[in-house]
Structures are given as C-alpha cells and as structure tokens.
JSON list of C-alpha atoms in Angstrom, two decimals:
[
{"chain": "M", "resi": 1, "resn": "MET", "atom": "CA", "xyz": [0.00, 0.00, 0.00]},
{"chain": "M", "resi": 2, "resn": "GLU", "atom": "CA", "xyz": [1.34, 3.40, -1.01]},
{"chain": "M", "resi": 3, "resn": "GLU", "atom": "CA", "xyz": [1.93, 5.94, 1.77]},
{"chain": "M", "resi": 4, "resn": "ILE", "atom": "CA", "xyz": [0.23, 9.29, 1.46]},
{"chain": "M", "resi": 5, "resn": "ASP", "atom": "CA", "xyz": [2.60, 12.24, 1.52]},
{"chain": "M", "resi": 6, "resn": "PHE", "atom": "CA", "xyz": [0.47, 14.84, 3.30]},
{"chain": "M", "resi": 7, "resn": "GLU", "atom": "CA", "xyz": [3.12, 17.51, 2.79]},
{"chain": "M", "resi": 8, "resn": "LYS", "atom": "CA", "xyz": [2.68, 17.28, -1.01]},
{"chain": "M", "resi": 9, "resn": "LYS", "atom": "CA", "xyz": [-1.11, 17.58, -0.64]},
{"chain": "M", "resi": 10, "resn": "PHE", "atom": "CA", "xyz": [-1.02, 20.55, 1.75]},
{"chain": "M", "resi": 11, "resn": "LEU", "atom": "CA", "xyz": [-2.23, 23.76, 0.08]},
{"chain": "M", "resi": 12, "resn": "LYS", "atom": "CA", "xyz": [0.21, 26.65, -0.11]},
{"chain": "M", "resi": 13, "resn": "GLU", "atom": "CA", "xyz": [-0.36, 30.16, -1.35]},
{"chain": "M", "resi": 14, "resn": "ARG", "atom": "CA", "xyz": [1.27, 30.69, -4.73]},
{"chain": "M", "resi": 15, "resn": "ASN", "atom": "CA", "xyz": [1.51, 33.73, -7.01]},
{"chain": "M", "resi": 16, "resn": "HIS", "atom": "CA", "xyz": [-1.44, 36.11, -7.06]},
{"chain": "M", "resi": 17, "resn": "GLY", "atom": "CA", "xyz": [-3.10, 34.50, -4.02]},
{"chain": "M", "resi": 18, "resn": "ILE", "atom": "CA", "xyz": [-3.85, 31.16, -5.68]},
{"chain": "M", "resi": 19, "resn": "TRP", "atom": "CA", "xyz": [-3.69, 28.14, -3.36]},
{"chain": "M", "resi": 20, "resn": "LEU", "atom": "CA", "xyz": [-2.17, 24.96, -4.82]},
{"chain": "M", "resi": 21, "resn": "SER", "atom": "CA", "xyz": [-0.50, 21.88, -3.38]},
{"chain": "M", "resi": 22, "resn": "ASP", "atom": "CA", "xyz": [3.03, 20.82, -4.29]},
{"chain": "M", "resi": 23, "resn": "GLU", "atom": "CA", "xyz": [1.52, 17.80, -6.02]},
{"chain": "M", "resi": 24, "resn": "GLU", "atom": "CA", "xyz": [-0.72, 20.02, -8.18]},
{"chain": "M", "resi": 25, "resn": "VAL", "atom": "CA", "xyz": [2.19, 22.33, -9.00]},
{"chain": "M", "resi": 26, "resn": "SER", "atom": "CA", "xyz": [4.31, 19.35, -10.02]},
{"chain": "M", "resi": 27, "resn": "ILE", "atom": "CA", "xyz": [1.62, 18.15, -12.44]},
{"chain": "M", "resi": 28, "resn": "LEU", "atom": "CA", "xyz": [1.00, 21.65, -13.80]},
{"chain": "M", "resi": 29, "resn": "ASP", "atom": "CA", "xyz": [4.74, 22.05, -14.39]},
{"chain": "M", "resi": 30, "resn": "ARG", "atom": "CA", "xyz": [4.93, 18.68, -16.14]},
{"chain": "M", "resi": 31, "resn": "TYR", "atom": "CA", "xyz": [2.36, 19.85, -18.70]},
{"chain": "M", "resi": 32, "resn": "GLU", "atom": "CA", "xyz": [3.81, 23.38, -18.89]},
{"chain": "M", "resi": 33, "resn": "ILE", "atom": "CA", "xyz": [0.68, 25.06, -17.54]},
{"chain": "M", "resi": 34, "resn": "PRO", "atom": "CA", "xyz": [1.67, 28.62, -16.56]},
{"chain": "M", "resi": 35, "resn": "TYR", "atom": "CA", "xyz": [-0.09, 28.76, -13.18]},
{"chain": "M", "resi": 36, "resn": "GLN", "atom": "CA", "xyz": [2.41, 31.43, -12.05]},
{"chain": "M", "resi": 37, "resn": "ASN", "atom": "CA", "xyz": [0.80, 33.91, -14.45]},
{"chain": "M", "resi": 38, "resn": "CYS", "atom": "CA", "xyz": [-2.80, 33.12, -13.46]},
{"chain": "M", "resi": 39, "resn": "PHE", "atom": "CA", "xyz": [-4.84, 35.39, -11.20]},
{"chain": "M", "resi": 40, "resn": "GLN", "atom": "CA", "xyz": [-7.76, 32.98, -10.75]},
{"chain": "M", "resi": 41, "resn": "LEU", "atom": "CA", "xyz": [-8.28, 29.24, -10.51]},
{"chain": "M", "resi": 42, "resn": "THR", "atom": "CA", "xyz": [-10.55, 29.45, -13.55]},
{"chain": "M", "resi": 43, "resn": "GLU", "atom": "CA", "xyz": [-7.55, 30.48, -15.65]},
{"chain": "M", "resi": 44, "resn": "ILE", "atom": "CA", "xyz": [-5.68, 27.35, -14.60]},
{"chain": "M", "resi": 45, "resn": "LEU", "atom": "CA", "xyz": [-8.77, 25.26, -15.39]},
{"chain": "M", "resi": 46, "resn": "TYR", "atom": "CA", "xyz": [-8.87, 26.83, -18.86]},
{"chain": "M", "resi": 47, "resn": "TYR", "atom": "CA", "xyz": [-5.30, 25.69, -19.59]},
{"chain": "M", "resi": 48, "resn": "ILE", "atom": "CA", "xyz": [-6.02, 22.20, -18.26]},
{"chain": "M", "resi": 49, "resn": "ASP", "atom": "CA", "xyz": [-9.19, 21.92, -20.38]},
{"chain": "M", "resi": 50, "resn": "ARG", "atom": "CA", "xyz": [-7.27, 22.90, -23.52]},
{"chain": "M", "resi": 51, "resn": "ILE", "atom": "CA", "xyz": [-4.88, 20.01, -22.97]},
{"chain": "M", "resi": 52, "resn": "LEU", "atom": "CA", "xyz": [-7.68, 17.58, -22.10]},
{"chain": "M", "resi": 53, "resn": "GLU", "atom": "CA", "xyz": [-9.45, 18.45, -25.36]},
{"chain": "M", "resi": 54, "resn": "GLU", "atom": "CA", "xyz": [-6.50, 16.92, -27.20]},
{"chain": "M", "resi": 55, "resn": "GLU", "atom": "CA", "xyz": [-5.92, 13.84, -25.05]},
{"chain": "M", "resi": 56, "resn": "GLU", "atom": "CA", "xyz": [-7.20, 12.07, -21.97]},
{"chain": "M", "resi": 57, "resn": "ILE", "atom": "CA", "xyz": [-4.75, 12.40, -19.07]},
{"chain": "M", "resi": 58, "resn": "GLU", "atom": "CA", "xyz": [-5.99, 10.98, -15.79]},
{"chain": "M", "resi": 59, "resn": "GLU", "atom": "CA", "xyz": [-3.77, 13.01, -13.45]},
{"chain": "M", "resi": 60, "resn": "LEU", "atom": "CA", "xyz": [-4.80, 16.25, -15.17]},
{"chain": "M", "resi": 61, "resn": "GLU", "atom": "CA", "xyz": [-8.45, 15.26, -14.98]},
{"chain": "M", "resi": 62, "resn": "ASN", "atom": "CA", "xyz": [-8.05, 14.57, -11.26]},
{"chain": "M", "resi": 63, "resn": "ILE", "atom": "CA", "xyz": [-6.47, 17.93, -10.42]},
{"chain": "M", "resi": 64, "resn": "SER", "atom": "CA", "xyz": [-9.03, 19.65, -12.63]},
{"chain": "M", "resi": 65, "resn": "ILE", "atom": "CA", "xyz": [-11.74, 18.19, -10.40]},
{"chain": "M", "resi": 66, "resn": "GLN", "atom": "CA", "xyz": [-9.87, 19.21, -7.24]},
{"chain": "M", "resi": 67, "resn": "ILE", "atom": "CA", "xyz": [-9.28, 22.77, -8.45]},
{"chain": "M", "resi": 68, "resn": "SER", "atom": "CA", "xyz": [-12.89, 23.08, -9.68]},
{"chain": "M", "resi": 69, "resn": "GLU", "atom": "CA", "xyz": [-14.22, 22.06, -6.28]},
{"chain": "M", "resi": 70, "resn": "ARG", "atom": "CA", "xyz": [-11.86, 24.46, -4.52]},
{"chain": "M", "resi": 71, "resn": "ASN", "atom": "CA", "xyz": [-12.91, 27.25, -6.85]},
{"chain": "M", "resi": 72, "resn": "TYR", "atom": "CA", "xyz": [-16.57, 26.53, -6.14]},
{"chain": "M", "resi": 73, "resn": "TYR", "atom": "CA", "xyz": [-16.18, 26.62, -2.35]},
{"chain": "M", "resi": 74, "resn": "GLN", "atom": "CA", "xyz": [-13.87, 29.66, -2.34]},
{"chain": "M", "resi": 75, "resn": "ASN", "atom": "CA", "xyz": [-15.71, 31.81, -4.84]},
{"chain": "M", "resi": 76, "resn": "THR", "atom": "CA", "xyz": [-19.40, 30.96, -4.62]},
{"chain": "M", "resi": 77, "resn": "ASN", "atom": "CA", "xyz": [-21.68, 33.09, -2.48]},
{"chain": "M", "resi": 78, "resn": "LYS", "atom": "CA", "xyz": [-23.72, 30.84, -0.24]}
]
C-alpha cells in the first residue's frame, strides 16, 4: 500500500493569491501550464481543459476536479 505524503497535498499560497498543493504544481509544471501567471483558478482550469481536449490524461483530470471544487467553495456566495 502506497503511503500518502500529506506535505505534497497541503495547500500553499502561490503567485497572485492562488492556493495549490506541491503535487498540483508538479503536475502543472509537467504539462507546462503557466499557473504562475494566473490570477484565478478558472484560468488554470482553462489551460487544463485545452490540454484535455487533445488527449485524456488521468492526473490532469483529477487535479481539474480538485481545483474546480476548490474554486466553487472559495468563490461561490452561499
């Protein structure tokens, strides 16, 4: 059974006040998604969606779901 590295999953504030985990940053870097230049999570989701239109990549789909949920809870008036 694989151990969970909680440190990699812990959210940290990145450029422009966006919160991402080290694991998410690693995946975004791997696919050359310029999260450093984004001001909103929706911008990151846009870049991910563009890649997913071309090919199915499970790890990108997974972080897209995570970021979408985070965006919903952070930016939706309840």
